Amino acid sequence: MDVQTISDEELRRLPVLTALSEEQLGRVRRGARLVQLVEGEHLFEHGQKAERFFMLRDGRIKLYRLSPEGDEKVIEIIRPGQSFAEAVMFMEGKRYPVSAQALVRSELVAFDNATFLQILRESVETCFRVMAAMSMRLRARVNEIEALALQNATLRLVNYLLGEVPENAGDTAEIRLPAPKNVIASRLSVQPETLSRILHQLSDKGLITVQGRTITLHDIPALRRYGGLA
Amino acid sequence: MDVQTISDEELRRLPVLTALSEEQLGRVRRGARLVQLVEGEHLFEHGQKAERFFMLRDGRIKLYRLSPEGDEKVIEIIRPGQSFAEAVMFMEGKRYPVSAQALVRSELVAFDNATFLQILRESVETCFRVMAAMSMRLRARVNEIEALALQNATLRLVNYLLGEVPENAGDTAEIRLPAPKNVIASRLSVQPETLSRILHQLSDKGLITVQGRTITLHDIPALRRYGGLA
DNA sequence: GACTGAAAATGACCCGTCTCAAGTTTCCGG
DNA sequence: CCGGAAACTTGAGACGGGTCATTTTCAGTC
């Protein structure tokens, strides 16, 4: 399996590659490599020099930070179709600010930063797309900071669940957690025990049903009121 | 007092304006306005449509979020020379993700987003500077998330104080808090009472001396060991 | 230099979440 | 289909930081 076999169409599905010409896309592809990871394998580590950014094709990647004591905080769980680490090439030092590890066997495309920077110089349109992507992430991080500072564990969980609900959903939805509960717990900055208890409480109130990684939300409007968000 | 009287030099000190031609800078200036705020006055509110971004010339601006219950989380305290809200023009919806309020009488330059976007289309170099600025902020936010998730109140305070130390400082430094302690407390996601207590504890240990808003760090290496950061 | 309201400090108590220690269930590889 | 490890749940107890109430300090100001 080789990068060359990936269709233009698939690559262009990435917002930051959408606006590229045939020729530019060709260059990007030539600089790219296909990467396969087994469960638990690391893609990069915090502090490592960044030479590539990525698109996940299949599997699941966890971005996280480790404290000196070894405590882990999951910053984000990447799913197929998402790109990540595009912003690192603009940081001074160009070092990954987080570590990335495969939660399950995964396949990704690794794009070369140098090549992409070259193309950015030729395509203002693509610059705009990169800026749009970065601003989205920036806003997401601010939301996360607010959540950590102003919301308790239950609120954070409820809002997280609501964020997992598909756009077109009605008053009820069934969602599947993108990772084991202990990873979700870290993503929410809560201990696994606490997550388990909160899930139980919400079940008791009849708001949700939990079956392994599958969670059914029985009354989304009620949960929204609970979460108190737009 | 009028925007026209601001020197090119002062404007170019802003990284995102450094690379502009004489003519482009002229256009930016023509789209800009000078804004004066008295203490407590708001520059914009969370959710408001964003038509401008800003450079602070004098004073101090606090960027913050409010919970539905009215609790406040200070995201950042802006100081003279800094620009902010440049990323908002790329967000979908183009609404400010935070509120901005003057902590003291302040003066700022308000740049027109539409004008600036036009210039970005002409200057890839400026796009790169915007991306660099955004990536810095992104990393800062990730650091903040880690701090909230993995560090206790004392650690957050120590690291905050260390962040205030000038580059050229030796083993000791005197710093001045950029805002009243209750604002710093919110910035650190701690109650004012708790901040007061922690400050007191660090004094007791002889690590710092507190005199109003002025804090003397007596042993920066020891504080670094304490904070446990690079 | 006394007056006043805001900011800060202090004490007592409380609560949400963590920690530690067992269970229990689920999921795989053989 | 079995055995073992990992994931998850549950209970008991501890603790960091929050809350509330009160006092002290300080910056202006008349």
Short mmCIF file of C-alpha atoms (C1' of nucleotides) in Angstrom, two decimals:
data_model
loop_
_atom_site.label_atom_id
_atom_site.label_comp_id
_atom_site.label_asym_id
_atom_site.label_seq_id
_atom_site.Cartn_x
_atom_site.Cartn_y
_atom_site.Cartn_z
CA MET A 1 0.00 0.00 0.00
CA ASP A 2 1.41 3.32 -1.07
CA VAL A 3 0.52 7.01 -0.84
CA GLN A 4 0.41 7.24 -4.62
CA THR A 5 -2.67 5.09 -4.66
CA ILE A 6 -4.70 7.53 -2.57
CA SER A 7 -7.18 9.39 -4.74
CA ASP A 8 -7.09 13.15 -5.28
CA GLU A 9 -10.64 13.13 -4.09
CA GLU A 10 -9.75 11.67 -0.72
CA LEU A 11 -6.93 14.13 -0.22
CA ARG A 12 -9.05 17.09 -1.27
CA ARG A 13 -11.58 16.14 1.38
CA LEU A 14 -9.08 17.69 3.80
CA PRO A 15 -10.01 21.38 3.98
CA VAL A 16 -6.40 22.50 3.84
CA LEU A 17 -5.85 20.60 0.60
CA THR A 18 -9.13 21.41 -1.12
CA ALA A 19 -7.94 24.48 -2.95
CA LEU A 20 -4.78 22.99 -4.42
CA SER A 21 -4.18 22.62 -8.16
CA GLU A 22 -3.58 19.23 -9.69
CA GLU A 23 0.12 19.97 -9.80
CA GLN A 24 0.32 21.19 -6.23
CA LEU A 25 -1.57 18.19 -4.97
CA GLY A 26 0.91 16.05 -6.83
CA ARG A 27 3.78 17.66 -4.99
CA VAL A 28 2.05 17.24 -1.67
CA ARG A 29 1.50 13.60 -2.43
CA ARG A 30 5.11 13.09 -3.42
CA GLY A 31 6.19 14.50 -0.06
CA ALA A 32 3.70 12.34 1.81
CA ARG A 33 4.11 8.91 3.32
CA LEU A 34 1.66 6.34 4.51
CA VAL A 35 2.02 5.38 8.13
CA GLN A 36 0.61 2.31 9.86
CA LEU A 37 0.47 2.05 13.62
CA VAL A 38 -0.46 -0.85 15.80
CA GLU A 39 -2.44 -0.35 18.98
CA GLY A 40 -0.45 1.55 21.54
CA GLU A 41 2.22 2.70 19.12
CA HIS A 42 3.36 6.31 19.19
CA LEU A 43 3.25 8.61 16.19
CA PHE A 44 5.24 11.35 17.89
CA GLU A 45 6.10 12.52 21.37
CA HIS A 46 5.78 15.84 23.12
CA GLY A 47 8.82 18.00 22.41
CA GLN A 48 9.90 16.09 19.34
CA LYS A 49 10.88 18.14 16.31
CA ALA A 50 7.95 18.33 13.90
CA GLU A 51 8.59 17.59 10.25
CA ARG A 52 5.14 16.38 9.28
CA PHE A 53 1.48 16.88 9.87
CA PHE A 54 -1.13 14.17 9.51
CA MET A 55 -4.44 12.98 8.26
CA LEU A 56 -6.00 9.96 9.90
CA ARG A 57 -7.48 7.49 7.42
CA ASP A 58 -8.47 4.75 9.77
CA GLY A 59 -8.27 4.00 13.46
CA ARG A 60 -8.09 6.41 16.34
CA ILE A 61 -5.30 8.64 17.67
CA LYS A 62 -5.11 10.20 21.10
CA LEU A 63 -3.31 13.50 21.60
CA TYR A 64 -2.19 13.96 25.18
CA ARG A 65 0.16 15.54 27.68
CA LEU A 66 1.97 13.90 30.55
CA SER A 67 2.74 15.58 33.87
CA PRO A 68 6.14 15.04 35.50
CA GLU A 69 4.37 12.62 37.86
CA GLY A 70 3.10 10.60 34.92
CA ASP A 71 -0.51 11.72 35.02
CA GLU A 72 -2.04 11.88 31.60
CA LYS A 73 -4.38 14.49 30.13
CA VAL A 74 -6.00 13.60 26.83
CA ILE A 75 -6.35 16.78 24.82
CA GLU A 76 -8.18 15.33 21.85
CA ILE A 77 -9.24 12.07 20.28
CA ILE A 78 -8.67 12.12 16.52
CA ARG A 79 -11.02 10.23 14.20
CA PRO A 80 -10.73 9.20 10.57
CA GLY A 81 -10.92 12.12 8.16
CA GLN A 82 -9.43 14.59 10.62
CA SER A 83 -6.06 16.25 10.17
CA PHE A 84 -3.89 17.35 13.06
CA ALA A 85 -0.60 19.02 13.94
CA GLU A 86 -0.83 21.43 11.00
CA ALA A 87 -0.27 24.35 13.32
CA VAL A 88 3.04 23.05 14.63
CA MET A 89 4.99 24.05 11.54
CA PHE A 90 4.38 27.70 12.41
CA MET A 91 5.41 27.46 16.03
CA GLU A 92 8.81 28.68 17.04
CA GLY A 93 10.91 25.67 17.82
CA LYS A 94 8.58 23.55 15.65
CA ARG A 95 8.17 20.96 18.35
CA TYR A 96 5.02 18.98 18.89
CA PRO A 97 3.21 20.41 21.91
CA VAL A 98 1.57 17.04 22.66
CA SER A 99 2.20 13.33 22.19
CA ALA A 100 0.21 11.20 19.76
CA GLN A 101 -0.52 7.53 20.28
CA ALA A 102 -2.70 5.06 18.41
CA LEU A 103 -5.61 3.78 20.47
CA VAL A 104 -6.19 1.01 17.94
CA ARG A 105 -4.44 -0.14 14.78
CA SER A 106 -4.40 3.00 12.62
CA GLU A 107 -3.45 4.21 9.20
CA LEU A 108 -2.52 7.77 8.36
CA VAL A 109 -1.00 10.01 5.76
CA ALA A 110 2.02 12.00 6.91
CA PHE A 111 2.49 15.21 4.94
CA ASP A 112 5.82 16.93 4.67
CA ASN A 113 5.84 20.34 6.32
CA ALA A 114 8.54 21.82 4.11
CA THR A 115 6.65 20.88 0.96
CA PHE A 116 3.41 22.22 2.31
CA LEU A 117 4.97 25.50 3.41
CA GLN A 118 6.30 25.92 -0.11
CA ILE A 119 2.82 25.46 -1.49
CA LEU A 120 1.33 27.86 1.04
CA ARG A 121 3.58 30.54 -0.43
CA GLU A 122 1.90 29.96 -3.77
CA SER A 123 -1.67 29.66 -2.57
CA VAL A 124 -3.23 32.39 -0.49
CA GLU A 125 -6.46 30.47 -0.69
CA THR A 126 -4.82 27.58 1.12
CA CYS A 127 -3.39 29.98 3.68
CA PHE A 128 -6.93 31.06 4.39
CA ARG A 129 -8.00 27.50 4.87
CA VAL A 130 -5.17 26.87 7.27
CA MET A 131 -6.11 29.99 9.22
CA ALA A 132 -9.72 28.86 9.31
CA ALA A 133 -8.67 25.46 10.65
CA MET A 134 -6.45 27.02 13.27
CA SER A 135 -9.11 29.46 14.42
CA MET A 136 -11.56 26.59 14.86
CA ARG A 137 -9.10 24.79 17.04
CA LEU A 138 -8.34 27.92 18.97
CA ARG A 139 -11.98 28.37 19.77
CA ALA A 140 -12.30 24.75 20.77
CA ARG A 141 -9.40 25.17 23.19
CA VAL A 142 -10.97 28.26 24.74
CA ASN A 143 -14.17 26.31 25.20
CA GLU A 144 -12.21 23.57 26.87
CA ILE A 145 -10.54 26.03 29.22
CA GLU A 146 -13.89 27.46 30.16
CA ALA A 147 -15.25 23.97 30.76
CA LEU A 148 -12.36 23.09 33.04
CA ALA A 149 -12.56 26.32 34.97
CA LEU A 150 -16.28 26.85 35.25
CA GLN A 151 -18.00 23.49 34.98
CA ASN A 152 -18.10 20.54 37.32
CA ALA A 153 -17.52 16.98 36.20
CA THR A 154 -21.17 16.23 35.46
CA LEU A 155 -21.58 19.32 33.33
CA ARG A 156 -18.44 18.53 31.38
CA LEU A 157 -19.66 15.02 30.70
CA VAL A 158 -23.13 16.13 29.64
CA ASN A 159 -21.71 18.75 27.30
CA TYR A 160 -19.30 16.20 25.91
CA LEU A 161 -22.09 13.77 25.19
CA LEU A 162 -24.13 16.51 23.54
CA GLY A 163 -21.12 17.33 21.39
CA GLU A 164 -21.13 13.75 20.15
CA VAL A 165 -24.73 13.91 18.98
CA PRO A 166 -25.05 14.06 15.16
CA GLU A 167 -26.36 17.33 13.69
CA ASN A 168 -29.55 15.84 12.34
CA ALA A 169 -30.57 14.13 15.57
CA GLY A 170 -33.97 14.69 17.12
CA ASP A 171 -34.74 14.58 20.82
CA THR A 172 -32.99 11.27 21.27
CA ALA A 173 -29.75 9.76 20.04
CA GLU A 174 -27.49 6.80 20.42
CA ILE A 175 -23.80 7.55 20.47
CA ARG A 176 -20.71 5.43 20.67
CA LEU A 177 -17.74 6.57 22.68
CA PRO A 178 -14.67 6.94 20.46
CA ALA A 179 -12.40 5.32 23.06
CA PRO A 180 -12.45 3.25 26.26
CA LYS A 181 -13.99 5.01 29.22
CA ASN A 182 -10.69 5.61 30.96
CA VAL A 183 -9.52 7.62 27.94
CA ILE A 184 -12.78 9.55 27.85
CA ALA A 185 -12.32 10.21 31.55
CA SER A 186 -8.91 11.73 30.94
CA ARG A 187 -10.30 13.76 28.04
CA LEU A 188 -12.84 15.16 30.51
CA SER A 189 -10.23 15.61 33.22
CA VAL A 190 -11.96 13.28 35.62
CA GLN A 191 -10.88 10.02 37.22
CA PRO A 192 -12.33 6.84 35.69
CA GLU A 193 -14.11 6.09 38.96
CA THR A 194 -15.79 9.46 38.91
CA LEU A 195 -16.85 9.07 35.30
CA SER A 196 -18.39 5.74 36.12
CA ARG A 197 -20.33 7.22 39.01
CA ILE A 198 -21.62 10.18 37.00
CA LEU A 199 -22.73 7.90 34.20
CA HIS A 200 -24.60 5.88 36.80
CA GLN A 201 -26.26 8.95 38.26
CA LEU A 202 -27.45 10.10 34.85
CA SER A 203 -28.85 6.62 34.23
CA ASP A 204 -30.70 6.75 37.54
CA LYS A 205 -32.32 9.99 36.46
CA GLY A 206 -33.45 8.28 33.26
CA LEU A 207 -31.54 10.71 31.08
CA ILE A 208 -29.28 8.11 29.52
CA THR A 209 -28.72 4.40 29.19
CA VAL A 210 -25.22 2.97 29.17
CA GLN A 211 -24.34 -0.29 27.43
CA GLY A 212 -20.59 -0.63 27.29
CA ARG A 213 -19.32 2.10 25.02
CA THR A 214 -22.74 2.82 23.64
CA ILE A 215 -24.76 5.52 25.33
CA THR A 216 -28.35 6.34 24.55
CA LEU A 217 -29.48 9.89 25.24
CA HIS A 218 -33.20 9.72 25.99
CA ASP A 219 -33.97 13.41 26.26
CA ILE A 220 -31.56 15.70 24.50
CA PRO A 221 -33.48 18.91 25.26
CA ALA A 222 -33.44 18.02 28.95
CA LEU A 223 -29.72 17.32 28.78
CA ARG A 224 -29.19 20.64 27.06
CA ARG A 225 -31.04 22.42 29.84
CA TYR A 226 -28.92 20.49 32.26
CA GLY A 227 -25.74 21.49 30.48
CA GLY A 228 -26.89 25.06 30.15
CA LEU A 229 -25.33 25.76 26.78
CA ALA A 230 -26.41 27.20 23.44
CA MET B 1 -6.20 62.26 19.01
CA ASP B 2 -6.53 60.37 15.79
CA VAL B 3 -5.30 57.12 14.24
CA GLN B 4 -3.59 59.08 11.48
CA THR B 5 -1.08 60.43 13.97
CA ILE B 6 0.18 56.96 14.91
CA SER B 7 3.56 56.34 13.38
CA ASP B 8 4.24 53.59 10.84
CA GLU B 9 6.92 52.42 13.18
CA GLU B 10 4.51 51.85 16.03
CA LEU B 11 2.10 49.95 13.82
CA ARG B 12 4.85 47.85 12.30
CA ARG B 13 5.88 46.76 15.76
CA LEU B 14 2.83 44.50 15.55
CA PRO B 15 4.09 41.26 13.98
CA VAL B 16 1.05 40.93 11.75
CA LEU B 17 1.67 44.38 10.29
CA THR B 18 5.45 44.23 10.00
CA ALA B 19 5.60 42.93 6.47
CA LEU B 20 3.17 45.41 4.92
CA SER B 21 4.15 47.88 2.23
CA GLU B 22 3.81 51.62 2.79
CA GLU B 23 0.64 51.58 0.74
CA GLN B 24 -0.89 48.60 2.51
CA LEU B 25 -0.13 50.07 5.88
CA GLY B 26 -1.88 53.23 4.72
CA ARG B 27 -5.00 51.27 3.91
CA VAL B 28 -4.89 49.49 7.24
CA ARG B 29 -4.58 52.81 8.99
CA ARG B 30 -7.47 54.28 7.06
CA GLY B 31 -9.68 51.40 8.18
CA ALA B 32 -8.55 51.74 11.77
CA ARG B 33 -10.00 53.75 14.63
CA LEU B 34 -8.64 54.83 17.94
CA VAL B 35 -10.66 53.63 20.91
CA GLN B 36 -10.54 54.94 24.44
CA LEU B 37 -12.05 53.03 27.32
CA VAL B 38 -12.53 54.06 30.91
CA GLU B 39 -12.02 51.56 33.72
CA GLY B 40 -14.64 48.86 33.63
CA GLU B 41 -15.84 49.67 30.12
CA HIS B 42 -16.39 46.83 27.66
CA LEU B 43 -14.69 46.64 24.29
CA PHE B 44 -16.83 43.73 23.11
CA GLU B 45 -18.91 40.94 24.56
CA HIS B 46 -18.88 37.21 24.07
CA GLY B 47 -21.03 36.27 21.08
CA GLN B 48 -20.96 39.70 19.51
CA LYS B 49 -20.27 39.88 15.79
CA ALA B 50 -16.60 40.66 15.21
CA GLU B 51 -15.75 43.42 12.75
CA ARG B 52 -12.41 44.47 14.19
CA PHE B 53 -9.32 43.21 15.89
CA PHE B 54 -7.18 45.26 18.26
CA MET B 55 -3.84 46.46 19.44
CA LEU B 56 -3.57 47.78 22.97
CA ARG B 57 -1.54 51.01 23.21
CA ASP B 58 -2.03 51.76 26.86
CA GLY B 59 -3.87 50.32 29.82
CA ARG B 60 -4.92 46.77 30.42
CA ILE B 61 -7.66 44.58 28.94
CA LYS B 62 -9.07 41.44 30.41
CA LEU B 63 -10.44 38.69 28.15
CA TYR B 64 -12.89 36.47 29.96
CA ARG B 65 -15.83 34.10 29.85
CA LEU B 66 -18.90 34.06 32.04
CA SER B 67 -20.75 30.94 33.13
CA PRO B 68 -24.56 30.94 33.15
CA GLU B 69 -24.32 31.33 36.94
CA GLY B 70 -22.22 34.45 36.54
CA ASP B 71 -18.86 32.97 37.48
CA GLU B 72 -16.03 34.56 35.61
CA LYS B 73 -12.95 32.93 34.10
CA VAL B 74 -10.23 35.30 32.94
CA ILE B 75 -8.60 33.79 29.87
CA GLU B 76 -5.92 36.38 29.33
CA ILE B 77 -4.77 39.78 30.52
CA ILE B 78 -3.66 41.93 27.59
CA ARG B 79 -0.84 44.45 27.98
CA PRO B 80 0.30 47.37 25.86
CA GLY B 81 1.88 46.31 22.59
CA GLN B 82 -0.16 43.13 22.31
CA SER B 83 -2.77 42.51 19.64
CA PHE B 84 -5.77 40.29 20.16
CA ALA B 85 -8.86 38.89 18.45
CA GLU B 86 -7.09 38.54 15.09
CA ALA B 87 -8.16 34.94 14.86
CA VAL B 88 -11.87 35.72 15.13
CA MET B 89 -12.17 36.91 11.54
CA PHE B 90 -11.49 33.36 10.37
CA MET B 91 -13.99 31.66 12.63
CA GLU B 92 -17.28 30.57 11.25
CA GLY B 93 -19.91 32.90 12.62
CA LYS B 94 -17.20 35.50 13.25
CA ARG B 95 -18.32 36.05 16.80
CA TYR B 96 -15.99 36.93 19.63
CA PRO B 97 -15.46 33.80 21.73
CA VAL B 98 -14.76 35.90 24.85
CA SER B 99 -15.66 39.27 26.35
CA ALA B 100 -13.14 42.10 26.65
CA GLN B 101 -13.21 44.68 29.39
CA ALA B 102 -10.81 47.47 30.38
CA LEU B 103 -9.24 46.92 33.80
CA VAL B 104 -8.05 50.52 33.80
CA ARG B 105 -8.42 53.49 31.45
CA SER B 106 -7.12 52.14 28.15
CA GLU B 107 -6.36 53.22 24.64
CA LEU B 108 -6.33 50.93 21.64
CA VAL B 109 -6.30 50.78 17.90
CA ALA B 110 -9.21 48.94 16.31
CA PHE B 111 -8.36 47.50 12.90
CA ASP B 112 -10.99 46.72 10.33
CA ASN B 113 -11.24 42.99 9.58
CA ALA B 114 -12.54 43.43 6.04
CA THR B 115 -9.64 45.72 5.12
CA PHE B 116 -7.13 43.39 6.68
CA LEU B 117 -8.54 40.32 4.97
CA GLN B 118 -8.18 42.15 1.66
CA ILE B 119 -4.54 42.81 2.40
CA LEU B 120 -3.94 39.22 3.45
CA ARG B 121 -4.98 38.19 -0.04
CA GLU B 122 -2.14 40.30 -1.38
CA SER B 123 0.52 39.36 1.14
CA VAL B 124 1.40 35.75 1.76
CA GLU B 125 4.15 36.99 4.05
CA THR B 126 1.51 38.56 6.27
CA CYS B 127 -0.54 35.36 6.17
CA PHE B 128 2.50 33.58 7.55
CA ARG B 129 2.76 36.08 10.35
CA VAL B 130 -0.87 35.61 11.21
CA MET B 131 -0.42 31.85 11.23
CA ALA B 132 2.62 32.23 13.46
CA ALA B 133 0.64 34.38 15.88
CA MET B 134 -2.24 31.93 15.93
CA SER B 135 0.00 28.94 16.49
CA MET B 136 1.62 30.69 19.46
CA ARG B 137 -1.74 31.27 20.97
CA LEU B 138 -2.82 27.73 20.27
CA ARG B 139 0.17 26.39 22.13
CA ALA B 140 -0.46 28.75 25.00
CA ARG B 141 -4.01 27.44 25.26
CA VAL B 142 -2.85 23.84 25.30
CA ASN B 143 -0.43 24.73 28.07
CA GLU B 144 -3.28 26.30 29.97
CA ILE B 145 -5.42 23.20 29.54
CA GLU B 146 -2.62 21.04 30.83
CA ALA B 147 -2.15 23.36 33.79
CA LEU B 148 -5.83 23.18 34.69
CA ALA B 149 -5.99 19.44 34.30
CA LEU B 150 -2.72 18.30 35.83
CA GLN B 151 -1.53 20.98 38.23
CA ASN B 152 -2.85 22.04 41.59
CA ALA B 153 -3.42 25.64 42.57
CA THR B 154 0.05 26.17 44.02
CA LEU B 155 1.76 24.81 40.94
CA ARG B 156 -0.32 26.98 38.67
CA LEU B 157 0.56 30.05 40.68
CA VAL B 158 4.28 29.25 40.79
CA ASN B 159 4.37 28.66 37.05
CA TYR B 160 2.43 31.84 36.46
CA LEU B 161 4.91 33.83 38.52
CA LEU B 162 7.82 32.23 36.67
CA GLY B 163 6.16 33.21 33.42
CA GLU B 164 6.18 36.82 34.55
CA VAL B 165 9.92 36.84 35.16
CA PRO B 166 11.86 38.83 32.52
CA GLU B 167 14.13 36.84 30.20
CA ASN B 168 17.34 38.36 31.46
CA ALA B 169 16.63 37.77 35.15
CA GLY B 170 19.09 35.96 37.37
CA ASP B 171 18.16 33.87 40.39
CA THR B 172 15.94 36.55 41.83
CA ALA B 173 13.37 38.92 40.39
CA GLU B 174 10.77 41.44 41.37
CA ILE B 175 7.57 41.29 39.39
CA ARG B 176 4.42 43.36 39.41
CA LEU B 177 1.06 41.70 38.93
CA PRO B 178 -0.70 43.09 35.85
CA ALA B 179 -4.05 43.26 37.64
CA PRO B 180 -5.66 43.14 41.09
CA LYS B 181 -5.29 39.83 42.88
CA ASN B 182 -8.89 38.81 42.36
CA VAL B 183 -8.37 39.05 38.59
CA ILE B 184 -5.15 37.07 38.81
CA ALA B 185 -7.04 34.52 40.88
CA SER B 186 -9.62 34.10 38.12
CA ARG B 187 -6.86 33.88 35.52
CA LEU B 188 -5.42 31.00 37.56
CA SER B 189 -8.87 29.45 38.11
CA VAL B 190 -8.67 29.76 41.86
CA GLN B 191 -10.77 31.67 44.38
CA PRO B 192 -9.27 34.92 45.70
CA GLU B 193 -9.20 33.43 49.21
CA THR B 194 -7.20 30.48 47.98
CA LEU B 195 -4.75 32.69 46.08
CA SER B 196 -4.23 34.72 49.22
CA ARG B 197 -3.51 31.61 51.24
CA ILE B 198 -1.08 30.16 48.72
CA LEU B 199 0.79 33.44 48.49
CA HIS B 200 1.04 33.36 52.25
CA GLN B 201 2.36 29.80 52.28
CA LEU B 202 5.05 30.62 49.72
CA SER B 203 6.04 33.61 51.85
CA ASP B 204 6.31 31.39 54.91
CA LYS B 205 8.67 29.14 53.01
CA GLY B 206 10.79 32.17 52.20
CA LEU B 207 10.37 31.68 48.46
CA ILE B 208 8.64 34.99 47.83
CA THR B 209 7.76 38.28 49.46
CA VAL B 210 4.45 39.95 48.75
CA GLN B 211 3.94 43.68 48.99
CA GLY B 212 0.61 44.58 47.47
CA ARG B 213 0.84 43.81 43.76
CA THR B 214 4.58 43.53 43.86
CA ILE B 215 6.04 40.09 44.40
CA THR B 216 9.70 39.37 44.92
CA LEU B 217 10.94 35.94 43.92
CA HIS B 218 13.91 35.14 46.10
CA ASP B 219 15.01 31.88 44.55
CA ILE B 220 13.93 31.32 40.98
CA PRO B 221 15.78 28.00 40.55
CA ALA B 222 14.05 26.66 43.64
CA LEU B 223 10.69 27.84 42.31
CA ARG B 224 11.41 26.16 39.01
CA ARG B 225 12.16 22.90 40.75
CA TYR B 226 8.95 23.43 42.66
CA GLY B 227 6.99 24.08 39.48
CA GLY B 228 8.66 21.19 37.73
CA LEU B 229 8.83 22.67 34.26
CA ALA B 230 11.45 23.12 31.59
"C1'" DG C 1 -5.39 63.42 58.35
"C1'" DA C 2 -9.79 61.25 59.06
"C1'" DC C 3 -13.47 58.89 56.06
"C1'" DT C 4 -15.05 55.43 53.00
"C1'" DG C 5 -15.54 51.72 49.94
"C1'" DA C 6 -12.93 48.24 47.62
"C1'" DA C 7 -9.44 44.79 47.91
"C1'" DA C 8 -7.26 41.45 50.53
"C1'" DA C 9 -6.60 38.35 54.45
"C1'" DT C 10 -8.17 35.09 57.78
"C1'" DG C 11 -10.87 31.52 60.15
"C1'" DA C 12 -14.33 27.80 60.27
"C1'" DC C 13 -16.69 24.67 57.85
"C1'" DC C 14 -18.22 22.08 53.72
"C1'" DC C 15 -18.35 19.45 49.47
"C1'" DG C 16 -16.90 17.51 44.99
"C1'" DT C 17 -13.69 14.77 43.45
"C1'" DC C 18 -9.67 11.82 44.24
"C1'" DT C 19 -7.51 7.77 46.26
"C1'" DC C 20 -7.20 3.23 47.53
"C1'" DA C 21 -9.00 -1.28 47.76
"C1'" DA C 22 -11.96 -4.83 46.33
"C1'" DG C 23 -15.02 -6.82 43.39
"C1'" DT C 24 -17.18 -7.71 38.71
"C1'" DT C 25 -17.64 -7.76 33.88
"C1'" DT C 26 -15.94 -7.75 29.26
"C1'" DC C 27 -13.02 -8.98 25.77
"C1'" DC C 28 -9.57 -11.85 23.41
"C1'" DG C 29 -6.22 -15.32 22.28
"C1'" DG C 30 -5.53 -20.03 22.42
"C1'" DC D 1 -15.23 -22.49 25.21
"C1'" DC D 2 -11.92 -21.49 28.64
"C1'" DG D 3 -8.58 -18.54 31.26
"C1'" DG D 4 -6.51 -14.32 32.17
"C1'" DA D 5 -5.91 -9.56 31.63
"C1'" DA D 6 -7.88 -5.27 31.01
"C1'" DA D 7 -11.72 -2.39 31.67
"C1'" DC D 8 -15.11 -1.02 34.53
"C1'" DT D 9 -17.80 -0.56 38.85
"C1'" DT D 10 -18.52 0.14 43.69
"C1'" DG D 11 -17.60 1.44 48.48
"C1'" DA D 12 -15.18 3.94 52.21
"C1'" DG D 13 -12.46 7.50 53.56
"C1'" DA D 14 -9.44 11.64 52.74
"C1'" DC D 15 -8.33 16.14 51.13
"C1'" DG D 16 -7.78 20.29 48.17
"C1'" DG D 17 -10.03 24.00 47.36
"C1'" DG D 18 -14.57 26.33 47.76
"C1'" DT D 19 -17.95 28.98 50.53
"C1'" DC D 20 -19.40 32.12 53.89
"C1'" DA D 21 -18.62 35.44 57.41
"C1'" DT D 22 -15.67 38.64 59.52
"C1'" DT D 23 -11.79 41.54 59.95
"C1'" DT D 24 -7.92 44.16 58.26
"C1'" DT D 25 -5.57 46.90 54.94
"C1'" DC D 26 -5.24 50.20 51.56
"C1'" DA D 27 -6.12 53.80 48.00
"C1'" DG D 28 -8.27 57.72 47.14
"C1'" DT D 29 -10.76 61.84 48.42
"C1'" DC D 30 -12.88 65.70 50.87
#
